[in-house]
CSV table of C-alpha atoms and ligand atoms in Angstrom, one decimal:
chain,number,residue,atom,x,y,z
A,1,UNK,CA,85.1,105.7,88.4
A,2,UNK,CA,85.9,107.2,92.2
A,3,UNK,CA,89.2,106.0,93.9
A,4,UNK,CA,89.0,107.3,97.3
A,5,UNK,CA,91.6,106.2,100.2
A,6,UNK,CA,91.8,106.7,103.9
A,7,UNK,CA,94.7,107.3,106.0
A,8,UNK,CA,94.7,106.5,109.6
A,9,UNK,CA,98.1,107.0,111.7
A,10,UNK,CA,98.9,104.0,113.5
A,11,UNK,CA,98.7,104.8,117.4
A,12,UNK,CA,98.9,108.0,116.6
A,13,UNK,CA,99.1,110.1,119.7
A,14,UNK,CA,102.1,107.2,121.2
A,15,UNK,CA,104.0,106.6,118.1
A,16,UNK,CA,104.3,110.3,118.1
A,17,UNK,CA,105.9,110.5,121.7
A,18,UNK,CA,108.0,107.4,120.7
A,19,UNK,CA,109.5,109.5,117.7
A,20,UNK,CA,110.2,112.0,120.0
A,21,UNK,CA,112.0,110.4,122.4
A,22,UNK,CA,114.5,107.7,121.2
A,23,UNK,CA,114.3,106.1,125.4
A,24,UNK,CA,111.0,105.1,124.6
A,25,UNK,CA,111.8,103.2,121.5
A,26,UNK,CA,110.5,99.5,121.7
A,27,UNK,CA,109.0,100.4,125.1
A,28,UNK,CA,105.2,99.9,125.9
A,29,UNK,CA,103.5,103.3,126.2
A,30,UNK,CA,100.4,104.5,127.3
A,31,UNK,CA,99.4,108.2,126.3
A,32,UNK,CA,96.4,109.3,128.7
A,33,UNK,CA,95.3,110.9,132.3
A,34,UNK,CA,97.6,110.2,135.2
A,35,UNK,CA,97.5,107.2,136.6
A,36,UNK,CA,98.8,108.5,139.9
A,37,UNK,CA,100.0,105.4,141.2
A,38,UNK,CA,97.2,103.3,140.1
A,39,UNK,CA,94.7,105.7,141.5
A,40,UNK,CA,94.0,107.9,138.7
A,41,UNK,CA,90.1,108.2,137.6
A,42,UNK,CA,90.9,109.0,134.1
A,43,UNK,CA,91.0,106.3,130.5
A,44,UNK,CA,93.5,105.9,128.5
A,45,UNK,CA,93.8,108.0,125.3
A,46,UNK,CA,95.5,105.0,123.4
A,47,UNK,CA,98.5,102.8,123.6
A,48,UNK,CA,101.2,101.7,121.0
A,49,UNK,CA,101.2,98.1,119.9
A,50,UNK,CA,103.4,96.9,122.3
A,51,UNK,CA,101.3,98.1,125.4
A,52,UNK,CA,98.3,96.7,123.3
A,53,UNK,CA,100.3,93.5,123.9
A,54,UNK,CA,98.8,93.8,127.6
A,55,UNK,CA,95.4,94.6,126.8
A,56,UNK,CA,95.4,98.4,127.2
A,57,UNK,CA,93.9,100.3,124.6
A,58,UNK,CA,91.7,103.6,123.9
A,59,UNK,CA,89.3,104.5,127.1
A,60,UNK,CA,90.4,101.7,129.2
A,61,UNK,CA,90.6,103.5,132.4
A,62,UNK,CA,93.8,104.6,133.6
A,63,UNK,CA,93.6,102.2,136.6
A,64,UNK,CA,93.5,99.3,134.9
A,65,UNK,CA,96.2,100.1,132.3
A,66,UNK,CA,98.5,100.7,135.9
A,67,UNK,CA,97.6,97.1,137.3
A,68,UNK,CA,98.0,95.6,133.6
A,69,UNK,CA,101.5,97.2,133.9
A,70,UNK,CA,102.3,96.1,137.1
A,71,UNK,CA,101.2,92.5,136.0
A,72,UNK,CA,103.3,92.7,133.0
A,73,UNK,CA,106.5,93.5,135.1
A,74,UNK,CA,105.6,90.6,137.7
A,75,UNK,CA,106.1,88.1,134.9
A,76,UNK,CA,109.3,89.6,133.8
A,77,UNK,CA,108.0,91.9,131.1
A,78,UNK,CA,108.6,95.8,130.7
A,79,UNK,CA,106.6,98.2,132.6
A,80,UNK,CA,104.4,100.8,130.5
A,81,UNK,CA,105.5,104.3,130.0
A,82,UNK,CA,102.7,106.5,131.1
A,83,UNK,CA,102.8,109.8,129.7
A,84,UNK,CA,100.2,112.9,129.9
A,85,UNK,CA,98.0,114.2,126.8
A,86,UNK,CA,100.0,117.0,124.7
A,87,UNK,CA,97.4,118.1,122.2
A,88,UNK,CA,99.0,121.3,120.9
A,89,UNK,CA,101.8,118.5,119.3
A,90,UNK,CA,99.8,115.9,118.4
A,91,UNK,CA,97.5,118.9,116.4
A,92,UNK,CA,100.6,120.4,114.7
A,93,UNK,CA,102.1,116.9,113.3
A,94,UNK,CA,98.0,116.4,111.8
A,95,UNK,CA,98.4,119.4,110.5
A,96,UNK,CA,102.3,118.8,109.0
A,97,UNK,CA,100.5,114.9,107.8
A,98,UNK,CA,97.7,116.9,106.3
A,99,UNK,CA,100.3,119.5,103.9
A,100,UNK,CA,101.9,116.2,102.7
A,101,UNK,CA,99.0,114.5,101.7
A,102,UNK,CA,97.8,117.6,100.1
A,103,UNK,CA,100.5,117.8,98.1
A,104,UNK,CA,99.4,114.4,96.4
A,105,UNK,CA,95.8,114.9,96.2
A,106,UNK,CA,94.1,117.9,95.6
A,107,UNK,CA,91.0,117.2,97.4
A,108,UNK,CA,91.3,116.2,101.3
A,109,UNK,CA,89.1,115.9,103.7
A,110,UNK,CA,90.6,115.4,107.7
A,111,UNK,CA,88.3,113.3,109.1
A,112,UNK,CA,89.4,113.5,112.7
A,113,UNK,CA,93.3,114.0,114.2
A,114,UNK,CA,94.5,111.3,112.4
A,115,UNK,CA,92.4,110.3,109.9
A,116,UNK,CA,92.2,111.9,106.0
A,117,UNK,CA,90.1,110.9,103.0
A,118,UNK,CA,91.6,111.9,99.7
A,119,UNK,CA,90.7,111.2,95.9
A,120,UNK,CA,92.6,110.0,93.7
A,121,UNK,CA,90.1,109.7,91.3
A,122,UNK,CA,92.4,111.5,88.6
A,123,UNK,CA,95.0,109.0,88.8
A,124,UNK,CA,92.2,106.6,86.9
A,125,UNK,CA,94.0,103.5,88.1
A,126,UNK,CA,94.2,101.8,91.1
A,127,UNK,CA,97.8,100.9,90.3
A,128,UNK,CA,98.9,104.6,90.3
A,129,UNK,CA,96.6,105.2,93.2
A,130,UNK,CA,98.4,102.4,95.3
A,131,UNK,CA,101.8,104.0,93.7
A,132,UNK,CA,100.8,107.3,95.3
A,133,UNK,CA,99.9,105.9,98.8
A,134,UNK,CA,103.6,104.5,98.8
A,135,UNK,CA,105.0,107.6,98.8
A,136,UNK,CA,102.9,109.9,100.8
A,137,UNK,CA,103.5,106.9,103.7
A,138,UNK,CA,106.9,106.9,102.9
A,139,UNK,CA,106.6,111.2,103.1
A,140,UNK,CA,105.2,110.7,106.7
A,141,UNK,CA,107.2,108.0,107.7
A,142,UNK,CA,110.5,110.1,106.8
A,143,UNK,CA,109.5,113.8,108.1
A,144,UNK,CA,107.4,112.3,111.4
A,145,UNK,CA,109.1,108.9,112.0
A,146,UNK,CA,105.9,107.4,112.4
A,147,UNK,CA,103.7,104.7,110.1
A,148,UNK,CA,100.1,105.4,109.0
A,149,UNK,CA,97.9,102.4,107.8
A,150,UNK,CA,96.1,102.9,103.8
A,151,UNK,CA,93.1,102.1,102.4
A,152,UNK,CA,91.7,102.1,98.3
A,153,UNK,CA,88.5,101.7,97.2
A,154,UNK,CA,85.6,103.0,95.1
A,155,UNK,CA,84.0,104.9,98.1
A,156,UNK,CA,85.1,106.5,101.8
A,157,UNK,CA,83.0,103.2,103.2
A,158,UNK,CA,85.7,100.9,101.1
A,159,UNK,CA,88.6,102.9,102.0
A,160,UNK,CA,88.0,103.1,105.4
A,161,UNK,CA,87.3,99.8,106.1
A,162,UNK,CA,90.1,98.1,104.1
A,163,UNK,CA,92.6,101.1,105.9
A,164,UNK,CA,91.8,99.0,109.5
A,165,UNK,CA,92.0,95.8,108.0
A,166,UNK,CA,96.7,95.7,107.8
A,167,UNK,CA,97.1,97.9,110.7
A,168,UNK,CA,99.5,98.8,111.4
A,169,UNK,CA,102.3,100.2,108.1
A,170,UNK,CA,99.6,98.7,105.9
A,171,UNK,CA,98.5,99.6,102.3
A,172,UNK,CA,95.4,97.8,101.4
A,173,UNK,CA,93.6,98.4,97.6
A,174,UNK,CA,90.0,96.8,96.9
A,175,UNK,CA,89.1,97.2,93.8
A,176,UNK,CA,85.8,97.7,92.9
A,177,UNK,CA,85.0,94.1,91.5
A,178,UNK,CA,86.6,92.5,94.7
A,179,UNK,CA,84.4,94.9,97.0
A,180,UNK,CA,81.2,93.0,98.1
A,181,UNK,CA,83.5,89.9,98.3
A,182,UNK,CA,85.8,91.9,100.8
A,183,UNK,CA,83.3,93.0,102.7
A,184,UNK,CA,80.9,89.6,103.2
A,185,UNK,CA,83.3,87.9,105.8
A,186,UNK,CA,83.6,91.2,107.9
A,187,UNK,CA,81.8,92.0,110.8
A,188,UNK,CA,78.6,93.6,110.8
A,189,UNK,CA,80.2,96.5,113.5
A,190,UNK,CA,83.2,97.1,110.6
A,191,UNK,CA,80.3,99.6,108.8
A,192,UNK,CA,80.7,102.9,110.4
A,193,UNK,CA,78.1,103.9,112.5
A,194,UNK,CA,77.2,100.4,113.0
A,195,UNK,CA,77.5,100.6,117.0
A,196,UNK,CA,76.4,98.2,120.1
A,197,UNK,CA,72.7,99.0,119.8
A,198,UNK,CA,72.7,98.2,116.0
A,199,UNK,CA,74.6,95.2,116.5
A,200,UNK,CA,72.4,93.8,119.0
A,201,UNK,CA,69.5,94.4,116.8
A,202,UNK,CA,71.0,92.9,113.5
A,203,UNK,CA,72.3,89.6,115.8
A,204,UNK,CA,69.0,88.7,116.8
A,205,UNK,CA,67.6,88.5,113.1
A,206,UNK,CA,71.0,86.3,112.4
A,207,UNK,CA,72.9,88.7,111.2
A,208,UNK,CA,76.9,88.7,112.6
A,209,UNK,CA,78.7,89.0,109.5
A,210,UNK,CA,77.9,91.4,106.6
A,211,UNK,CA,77.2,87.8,104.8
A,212,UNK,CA,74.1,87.5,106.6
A,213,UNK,CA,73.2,91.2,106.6
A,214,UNK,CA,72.9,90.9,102.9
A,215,UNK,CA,69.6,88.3,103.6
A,216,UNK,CA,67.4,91.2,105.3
A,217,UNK,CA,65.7,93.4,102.7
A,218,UNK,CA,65.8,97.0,102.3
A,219,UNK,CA,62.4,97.2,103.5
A,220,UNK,CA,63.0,94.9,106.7
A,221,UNK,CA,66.0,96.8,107.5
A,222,UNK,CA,63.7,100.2,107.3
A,223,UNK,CA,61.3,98.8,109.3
A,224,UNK,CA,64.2,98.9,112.1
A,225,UNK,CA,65.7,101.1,111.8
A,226,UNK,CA,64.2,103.8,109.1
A,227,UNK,CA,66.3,106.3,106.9
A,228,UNK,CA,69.4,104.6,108.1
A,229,UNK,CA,68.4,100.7,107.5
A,230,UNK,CA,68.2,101.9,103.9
A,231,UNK,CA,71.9,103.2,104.5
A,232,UNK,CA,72.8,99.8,106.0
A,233,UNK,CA,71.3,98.1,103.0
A,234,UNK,CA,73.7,100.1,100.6
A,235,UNK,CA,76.3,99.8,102.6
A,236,UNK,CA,76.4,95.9,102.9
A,237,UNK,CA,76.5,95.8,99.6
A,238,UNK,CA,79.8,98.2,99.1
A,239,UNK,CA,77.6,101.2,98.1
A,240,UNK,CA,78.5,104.9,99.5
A,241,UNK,CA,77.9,107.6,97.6
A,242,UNK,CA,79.3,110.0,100.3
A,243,UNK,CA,81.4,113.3,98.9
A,244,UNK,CA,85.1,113.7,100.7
A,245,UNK,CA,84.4,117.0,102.5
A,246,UNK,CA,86.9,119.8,102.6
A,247,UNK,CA,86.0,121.1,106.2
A,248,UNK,CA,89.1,122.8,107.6
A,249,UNK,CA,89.2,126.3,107.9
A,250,UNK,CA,91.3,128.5,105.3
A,251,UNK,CA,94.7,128.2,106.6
A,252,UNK,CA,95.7,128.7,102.7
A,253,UNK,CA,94.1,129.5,99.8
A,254,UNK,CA,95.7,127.7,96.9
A,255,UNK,CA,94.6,125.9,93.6
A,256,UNK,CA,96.4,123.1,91.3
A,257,UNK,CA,96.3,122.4,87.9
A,258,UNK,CA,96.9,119.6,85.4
A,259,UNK,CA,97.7,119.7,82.2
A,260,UNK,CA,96.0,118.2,79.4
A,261,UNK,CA,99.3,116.6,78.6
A,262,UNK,CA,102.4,117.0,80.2
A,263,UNK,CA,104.7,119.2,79.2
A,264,UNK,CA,108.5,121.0,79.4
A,265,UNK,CA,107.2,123.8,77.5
A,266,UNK,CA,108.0,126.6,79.1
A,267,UNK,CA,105.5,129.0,77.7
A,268,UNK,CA,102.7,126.8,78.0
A,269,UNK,CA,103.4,127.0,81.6
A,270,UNK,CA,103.8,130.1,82.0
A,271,UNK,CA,100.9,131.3,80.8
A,272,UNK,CA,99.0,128.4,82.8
A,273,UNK,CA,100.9,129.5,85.9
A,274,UNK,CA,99.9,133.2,85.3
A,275,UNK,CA,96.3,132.1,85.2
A,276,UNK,CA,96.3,129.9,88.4
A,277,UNK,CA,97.8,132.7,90.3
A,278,UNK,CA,95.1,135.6,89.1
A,279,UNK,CA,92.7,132.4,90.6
A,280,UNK,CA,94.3,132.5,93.3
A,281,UNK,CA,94.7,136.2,94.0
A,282,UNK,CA,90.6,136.4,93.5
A,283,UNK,CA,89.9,133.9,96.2
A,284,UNK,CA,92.3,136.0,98.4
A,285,UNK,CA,90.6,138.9,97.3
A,286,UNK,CA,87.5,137.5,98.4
A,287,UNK,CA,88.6,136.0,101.7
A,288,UNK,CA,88.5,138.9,103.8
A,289,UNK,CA,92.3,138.4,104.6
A,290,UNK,CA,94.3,141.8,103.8
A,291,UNK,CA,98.1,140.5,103.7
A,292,UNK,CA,99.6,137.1,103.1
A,293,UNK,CA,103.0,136.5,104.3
A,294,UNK,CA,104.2,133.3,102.4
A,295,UNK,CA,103.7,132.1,99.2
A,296,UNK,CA,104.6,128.4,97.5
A,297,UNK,CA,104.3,126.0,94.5
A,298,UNK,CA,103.5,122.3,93.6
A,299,UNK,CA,105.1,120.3,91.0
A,300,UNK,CA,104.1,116.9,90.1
A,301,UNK,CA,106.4,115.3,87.1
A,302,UNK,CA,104.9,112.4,84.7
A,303,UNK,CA,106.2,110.1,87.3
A,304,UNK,CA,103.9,111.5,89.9
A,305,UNK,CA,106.9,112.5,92.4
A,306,UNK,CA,105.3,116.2,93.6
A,307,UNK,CA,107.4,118.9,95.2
A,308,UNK,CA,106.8,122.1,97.1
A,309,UNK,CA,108.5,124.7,97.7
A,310,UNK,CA,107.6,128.0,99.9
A,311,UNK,CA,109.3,131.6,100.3
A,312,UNK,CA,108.3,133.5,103.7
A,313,UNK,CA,108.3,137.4,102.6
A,314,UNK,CA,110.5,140.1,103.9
A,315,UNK,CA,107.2,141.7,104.6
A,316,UNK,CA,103.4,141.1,104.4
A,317,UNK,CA,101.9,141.9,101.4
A,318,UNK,CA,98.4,142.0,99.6
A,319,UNK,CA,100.1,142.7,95.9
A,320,UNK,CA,99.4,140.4,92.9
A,321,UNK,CA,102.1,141.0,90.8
A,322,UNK,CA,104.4,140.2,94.0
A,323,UNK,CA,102.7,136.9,94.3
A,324,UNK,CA,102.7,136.1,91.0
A,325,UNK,CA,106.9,137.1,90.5
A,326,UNK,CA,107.9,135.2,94.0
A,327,UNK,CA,105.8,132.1,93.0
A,328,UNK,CA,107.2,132.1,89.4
A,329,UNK,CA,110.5,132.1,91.0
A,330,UNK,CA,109.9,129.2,93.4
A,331,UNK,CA,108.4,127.6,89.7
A,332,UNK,CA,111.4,128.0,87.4
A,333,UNK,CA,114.1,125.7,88.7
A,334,UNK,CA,111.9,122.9,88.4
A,335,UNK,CA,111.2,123.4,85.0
A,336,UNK,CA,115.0,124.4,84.1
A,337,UNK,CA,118.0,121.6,85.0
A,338,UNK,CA,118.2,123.1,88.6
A,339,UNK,CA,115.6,121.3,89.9
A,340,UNK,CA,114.8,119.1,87.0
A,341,UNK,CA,118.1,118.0,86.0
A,342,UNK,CA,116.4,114.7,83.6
A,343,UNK,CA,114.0,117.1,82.3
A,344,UNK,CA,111.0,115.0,83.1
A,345,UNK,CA,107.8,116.1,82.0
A,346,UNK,CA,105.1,118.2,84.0
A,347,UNK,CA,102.1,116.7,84.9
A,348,UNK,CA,100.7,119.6,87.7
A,349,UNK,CA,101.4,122.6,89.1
A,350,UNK,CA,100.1,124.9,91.4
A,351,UNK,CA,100.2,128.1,93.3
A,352,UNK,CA,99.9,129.2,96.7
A,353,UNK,CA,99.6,131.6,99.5
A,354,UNK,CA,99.8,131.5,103.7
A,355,UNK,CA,100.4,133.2,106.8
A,356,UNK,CA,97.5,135.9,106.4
A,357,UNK,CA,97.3,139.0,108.7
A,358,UNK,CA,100.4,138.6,110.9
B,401,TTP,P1,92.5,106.1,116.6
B,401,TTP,O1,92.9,106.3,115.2
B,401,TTP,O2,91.2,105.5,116.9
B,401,TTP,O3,93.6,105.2,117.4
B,401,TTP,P2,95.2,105.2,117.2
B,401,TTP,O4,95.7,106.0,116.1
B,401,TTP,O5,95.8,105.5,118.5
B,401,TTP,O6,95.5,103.7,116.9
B,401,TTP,P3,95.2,102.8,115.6
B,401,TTP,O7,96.5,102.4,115.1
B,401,TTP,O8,94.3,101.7,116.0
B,401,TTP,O9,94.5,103.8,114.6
B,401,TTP,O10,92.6,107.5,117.3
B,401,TTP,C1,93.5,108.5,117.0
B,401,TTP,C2,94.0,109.2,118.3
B,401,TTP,O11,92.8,109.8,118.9
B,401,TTP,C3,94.6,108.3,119.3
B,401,TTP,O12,96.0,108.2,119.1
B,401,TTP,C4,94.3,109.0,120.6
B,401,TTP,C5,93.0,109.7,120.3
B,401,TTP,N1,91.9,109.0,121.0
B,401,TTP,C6,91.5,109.3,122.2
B,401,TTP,O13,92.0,110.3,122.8
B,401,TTP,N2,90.5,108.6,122.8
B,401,TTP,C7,89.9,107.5,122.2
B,401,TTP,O14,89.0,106.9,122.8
B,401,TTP,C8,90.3,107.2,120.9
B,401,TTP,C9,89.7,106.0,120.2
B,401,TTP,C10,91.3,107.9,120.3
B,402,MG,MG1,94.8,105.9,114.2
């Protein structure tokens, strides 16, 4: 059984600017090109939910957004906050969302800015799955001040779409049985990659809702459409066979591992932990890189609550048994009462470097 999720930040590029600056809070605000005035040719990069309020929202042009604004204050209501595009922030909280989620799920695959798939297929339950989305949203929400909206199913098509459907804060698990029943009701453009021109299409042979989409066979729908009315055909019916894609470039090299059963035992680990770093120390090895500069450590108890830890070096270096002493160091406490003062079990650990070539 899969359990994928999807996490999409809620307004992503204006909650960030709100959580930045506590005189925007509550305010309507609208992230894009200047709207000099009202006479600004560019669109809007996207709005928080309050300035959605007034109708503006991702590529509206900037114009409009300026007279929707102006509107707004004539009846009394605040004016937008208009602010320019700062990417260089925006990518370095993605890239702060991405460690966090990381440290819940080993594979992650960022999708776009603001948008990850993980799996969670190792949890084996939903329930644990949906206990794990709690607190990587409650991770983000503390560290970033901003909320990010969750999706669970059995594939990235399930997990995206139910991630849309409680926006924003929202945490929404399908579970396999409920899927083609969750799904029906929806809107044929809710499949990805369904766009204006496939819509248009689908609508004239009756199809609005994935319901109706269900009626057209496989071969009608490859008729129209070819390799990608068969995908259509899967899709209505909840079925997405689609891999989560690890795509970003090495910014670490790093490897987990759980135990067959947890365990305090501090040999066991020991000799596991030894093992994950030689793992390690191979890929780096075969990286190309010649120094690292940081290394760190997961943890995940029985409970599931994970916990990293990282040590920047006095200097760079490119020796093993350095990385493997420093990482064992950053390991201990949490198997001794310093960092594990109830003694709870190990369910995970791993082992990690950064920072190569400075
Ligand atoms: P989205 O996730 O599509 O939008 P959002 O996060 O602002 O709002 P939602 O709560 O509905 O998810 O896009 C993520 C960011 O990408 C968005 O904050 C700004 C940027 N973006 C653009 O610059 N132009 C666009 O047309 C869109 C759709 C997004
Ligand atoms: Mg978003």
């Amino acid at each position: 059984m899969r359990i994928i999720a999807h996490l999409d930040m809620d307004a992503f590029f204006a909650s960030l600017e709100e959580a930045a600056s506590p005189i925007f809070k509550g305010k309507p605000i609208a992230v894009g090109s200047d709207p000099k005035n009202g006479l600004g040719r560019g669109v809007v990069s996207t709005a928080n939910y309050k300035a959605r309020e007034y109708g503006i929202h991702s590529a509206l042009p900037i114009s409009v957004a300026w007279r929707l604004s102006k509107k707004a204050k004539a009846e009394g209501k605040q004016e937008v906050v208009f602010l320019p595009v700062d990417f260089e922030r925006y990518n370095k909280s993605s890239d702060d969302i991405f460690e966090i989620v990381k440290k819940y799920a080993e594979v992650v695959e960022p999708a776009s800015i603001d948008e990850f798939y993980f799996d969670l297929s190792f949890t084996k339950s939903y329930k644990k799955s949906e206990e794990i989305c709690k607190k990587i949203k409650e991770e983000i929400k503390s560290k970033l001040k901003v909320t990010c909206s969750v999706g669970i199913g059995q594939n990235k098509l399930i997990a995206k779409i139910s991630a849309g459907v409680k926006k924003p804060d929202g945490l929404v698990v399908i579970k396999e049985k409920d899927s083609e029943k969750f799904l029906e009701p929806l809107s044929i453009r809710e499949i990805p990659g369904i766009g204006p021109k496939t819509e248009q299409v689908l609508n004239q042979r009756g199809a609005k809702i994935i319901k109706d989409l269900k009626k057209l066979t496989k071969a009608e729908l490859q008729e129209f459409f070819g390799k990608w009315g068969e995908d259509i055909y899967y899709k209505a019916r909840g079925i997405d066979n689609s891999p989560i894609v690890e795509n970003r470039e090495a910014k670490s090299i790093g490897e987990q591992t759980t135990f067959e059963r947890d365990t305090l035992n501090f040999i066991e680990i020991g000799e596991v932990f030894e093992d994950l770093c030689k793992s390690v120390f191979k890929r780096f090895l075969q990286s190309g890189f010649k120094t690292f500069k940081t290394v760190g450590v997961t943890v995940r108890f029985s409970d599931f609550e994970t916990k990293t830890t990282a040590k920047t070096l006095r200097n760079p270096t490119n020796n093993e048994k350095e990385f493997v002493l420093e990482t064992l160091k950053l390991l201990l406490p949490y198997a001794d009462r310093r960092k594990n003062p109830r003694q709870k079990l190990i369910r995970l650990i791993g082992a990690k470097m950064e920072k190569f070539d400075e």
